[in-house]
Coordinates of N, CA and C in Angstrom, one line a residue:
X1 N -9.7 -7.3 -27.2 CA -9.5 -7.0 -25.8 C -9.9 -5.6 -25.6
X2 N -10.2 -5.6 -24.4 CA -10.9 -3.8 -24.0 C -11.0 -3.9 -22.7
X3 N -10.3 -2.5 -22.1 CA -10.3 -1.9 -21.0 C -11.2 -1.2 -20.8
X4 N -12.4 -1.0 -19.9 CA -13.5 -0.2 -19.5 C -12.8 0.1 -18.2
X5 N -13.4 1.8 -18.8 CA -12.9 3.0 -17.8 C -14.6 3.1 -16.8
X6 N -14.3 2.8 -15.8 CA -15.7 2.8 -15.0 C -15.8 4.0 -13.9
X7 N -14.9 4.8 -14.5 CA -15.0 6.4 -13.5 C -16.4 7.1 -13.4
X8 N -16.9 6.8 -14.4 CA -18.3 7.4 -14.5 C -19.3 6.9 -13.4
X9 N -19.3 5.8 -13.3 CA -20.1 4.6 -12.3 C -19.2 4.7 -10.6
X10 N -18.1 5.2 -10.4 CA -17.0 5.5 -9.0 C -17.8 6.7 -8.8
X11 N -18.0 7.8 -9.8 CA -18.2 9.1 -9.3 C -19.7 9.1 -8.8
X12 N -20.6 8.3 -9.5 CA -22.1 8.7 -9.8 C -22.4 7.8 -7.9
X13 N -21.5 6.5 -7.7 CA -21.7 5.9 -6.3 C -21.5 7.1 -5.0
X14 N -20.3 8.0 -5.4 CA -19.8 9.0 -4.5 C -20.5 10.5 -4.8
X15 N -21.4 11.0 -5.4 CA -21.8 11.2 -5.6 C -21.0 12.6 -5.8
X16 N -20.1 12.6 -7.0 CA -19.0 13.4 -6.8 C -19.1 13.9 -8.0
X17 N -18.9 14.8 -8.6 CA -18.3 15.3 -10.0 C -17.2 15.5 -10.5
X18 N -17.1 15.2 -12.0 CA -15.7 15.3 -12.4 C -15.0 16.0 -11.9
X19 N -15.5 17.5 -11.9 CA -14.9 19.1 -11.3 C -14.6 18.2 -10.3
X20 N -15.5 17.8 -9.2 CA -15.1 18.5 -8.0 C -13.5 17.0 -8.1
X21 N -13.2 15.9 -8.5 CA -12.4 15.3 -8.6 C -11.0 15.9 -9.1
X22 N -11.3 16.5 -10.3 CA -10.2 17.6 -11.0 C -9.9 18.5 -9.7
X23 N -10.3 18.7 -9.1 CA -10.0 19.6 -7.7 C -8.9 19.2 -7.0
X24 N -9.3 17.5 -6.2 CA -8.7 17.3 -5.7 C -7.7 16.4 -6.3
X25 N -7.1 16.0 -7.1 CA -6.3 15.3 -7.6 C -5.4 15.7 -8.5
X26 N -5.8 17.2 -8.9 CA -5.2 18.2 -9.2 C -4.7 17.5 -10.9
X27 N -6.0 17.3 -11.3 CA -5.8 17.0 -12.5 C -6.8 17.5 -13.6
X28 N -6.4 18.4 -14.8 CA -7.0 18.8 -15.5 C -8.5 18.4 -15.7
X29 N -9.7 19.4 -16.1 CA -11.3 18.4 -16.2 C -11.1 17.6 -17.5
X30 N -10.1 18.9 -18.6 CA -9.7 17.9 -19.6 C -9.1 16.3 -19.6
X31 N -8.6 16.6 -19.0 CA -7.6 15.0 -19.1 C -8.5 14.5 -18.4
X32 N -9.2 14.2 -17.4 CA -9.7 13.3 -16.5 C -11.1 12.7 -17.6
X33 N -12.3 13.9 -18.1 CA -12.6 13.7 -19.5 C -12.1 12.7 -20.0
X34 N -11.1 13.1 -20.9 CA -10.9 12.4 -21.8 C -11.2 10.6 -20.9
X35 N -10.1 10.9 -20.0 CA -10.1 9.3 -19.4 C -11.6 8.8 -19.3
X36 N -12.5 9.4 -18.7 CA -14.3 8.9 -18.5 C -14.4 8.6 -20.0
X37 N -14.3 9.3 -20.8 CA -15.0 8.9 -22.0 C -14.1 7.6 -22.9
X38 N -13.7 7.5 -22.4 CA -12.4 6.0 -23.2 C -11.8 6.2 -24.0
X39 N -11.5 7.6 -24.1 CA -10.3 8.0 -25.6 C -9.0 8.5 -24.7
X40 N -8.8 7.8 -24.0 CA -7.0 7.7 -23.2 C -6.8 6.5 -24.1
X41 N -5.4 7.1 -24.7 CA -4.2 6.0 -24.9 C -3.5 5.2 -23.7
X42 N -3.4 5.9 -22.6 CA -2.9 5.4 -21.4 C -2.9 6.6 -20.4
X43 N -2.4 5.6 -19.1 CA -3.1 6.7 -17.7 C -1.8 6.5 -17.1
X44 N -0.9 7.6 -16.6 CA 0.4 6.9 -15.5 C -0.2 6.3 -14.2
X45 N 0.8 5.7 -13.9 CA 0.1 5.0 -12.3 C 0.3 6.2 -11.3
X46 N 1.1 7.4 -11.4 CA 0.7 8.7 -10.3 C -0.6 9.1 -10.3
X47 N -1.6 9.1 -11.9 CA -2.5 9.5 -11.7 C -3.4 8.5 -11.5
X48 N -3.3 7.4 -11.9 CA -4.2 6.3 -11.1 C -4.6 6.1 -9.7
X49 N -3.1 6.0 -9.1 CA -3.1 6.2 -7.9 C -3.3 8.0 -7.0
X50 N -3.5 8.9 -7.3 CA -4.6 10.1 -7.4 C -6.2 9.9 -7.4
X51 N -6.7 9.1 -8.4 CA -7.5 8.9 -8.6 C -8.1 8.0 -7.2
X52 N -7.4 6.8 -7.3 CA -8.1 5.8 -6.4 C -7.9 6.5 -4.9
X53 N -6.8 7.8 -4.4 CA -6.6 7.9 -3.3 C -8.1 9.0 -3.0
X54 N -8.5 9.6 -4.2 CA -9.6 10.7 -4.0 C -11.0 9.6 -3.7
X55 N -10.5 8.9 -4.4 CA -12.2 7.9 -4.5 C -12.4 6.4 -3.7
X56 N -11.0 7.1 -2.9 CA -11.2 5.5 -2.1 C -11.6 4.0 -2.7
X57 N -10.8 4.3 -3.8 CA -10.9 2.9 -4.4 C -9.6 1.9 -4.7
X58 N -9.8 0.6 -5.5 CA -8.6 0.2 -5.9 C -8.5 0.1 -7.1
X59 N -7.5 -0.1 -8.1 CA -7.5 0.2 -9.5 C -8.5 -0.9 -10.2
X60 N -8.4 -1.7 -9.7 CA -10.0 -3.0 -10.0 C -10.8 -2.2 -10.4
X61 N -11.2 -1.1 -9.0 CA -12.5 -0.5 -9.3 C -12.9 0.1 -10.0
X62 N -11.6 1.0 -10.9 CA -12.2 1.8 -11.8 C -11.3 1.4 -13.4
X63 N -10.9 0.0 -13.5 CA -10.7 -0.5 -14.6 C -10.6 -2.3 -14.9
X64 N -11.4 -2.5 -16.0 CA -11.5 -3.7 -16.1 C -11.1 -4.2 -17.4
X65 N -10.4 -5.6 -17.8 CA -10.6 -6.1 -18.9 C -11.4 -6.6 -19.1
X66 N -11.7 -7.0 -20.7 CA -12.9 -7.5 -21.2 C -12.6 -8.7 -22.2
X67 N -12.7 -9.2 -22.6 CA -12.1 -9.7 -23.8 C -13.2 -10.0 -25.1
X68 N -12.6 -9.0 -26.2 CA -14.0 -9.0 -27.3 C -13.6 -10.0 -28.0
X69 N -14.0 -9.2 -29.4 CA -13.5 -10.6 -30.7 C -12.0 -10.2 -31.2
X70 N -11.9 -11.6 -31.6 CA -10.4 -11.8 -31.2 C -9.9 -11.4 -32.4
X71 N -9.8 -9.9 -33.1 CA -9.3 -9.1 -34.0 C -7.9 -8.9 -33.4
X72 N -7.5 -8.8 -32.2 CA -6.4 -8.7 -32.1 C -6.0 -7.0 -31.5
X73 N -6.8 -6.0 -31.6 CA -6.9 -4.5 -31.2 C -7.3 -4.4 -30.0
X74 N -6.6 -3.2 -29.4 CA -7.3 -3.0 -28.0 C -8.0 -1.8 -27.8
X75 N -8.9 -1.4 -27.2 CA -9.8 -0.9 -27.5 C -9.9 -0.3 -25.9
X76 N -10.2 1.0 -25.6 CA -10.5 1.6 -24.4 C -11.9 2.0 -24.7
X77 N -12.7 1.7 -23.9 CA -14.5 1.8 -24.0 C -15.4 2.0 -22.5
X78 N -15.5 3.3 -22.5 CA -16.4 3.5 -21.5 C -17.6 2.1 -21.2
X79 N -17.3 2.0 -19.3 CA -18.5 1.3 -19.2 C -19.7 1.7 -19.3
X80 N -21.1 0.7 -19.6 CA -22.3 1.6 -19.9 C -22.7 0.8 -18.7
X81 N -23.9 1.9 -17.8 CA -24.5 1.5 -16.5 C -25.7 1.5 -17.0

């Protein structure tokens, strides 16, 4: 199973940058980073919901399951565009 982080593909439609995101959501470039790149263990729903209120999105939009081989691990993996 695997969660793709699709912030990469939200920002590049809005034509936004991490920074300028870190701005307004008032969340580290580090921590938001990490989240784009798929090495979050987990995200609170304050900053989810930050996230989707800067990007006018819903949490659909910028997270999806997947379901890989069935080793049983879960796995956070940047989506590739």
């Amino acid at each position: 199973m695997e969660i793709i982080v699709k912030l990469d593909d939200l920002l590049h439609d809005r034509r936004m940058t991490l920074t300028d995101l870190a701005a307004k959501v008032d969340i580290t470039l580090a921590n938001l980073s990490i989240l784009k790149t798929g090495k979050a263990k987990a995200i609170r729903f304050s900053t989810l919901a930050a996230i989707c209120a800067a990007l006018k999105c819903q949490p659909g939009d910028l997270l999806e399951f997947a379901a890989a081989e069935d080793d049983g691990k879960v796995r956070l993996q940047l989506a590739k565009s």
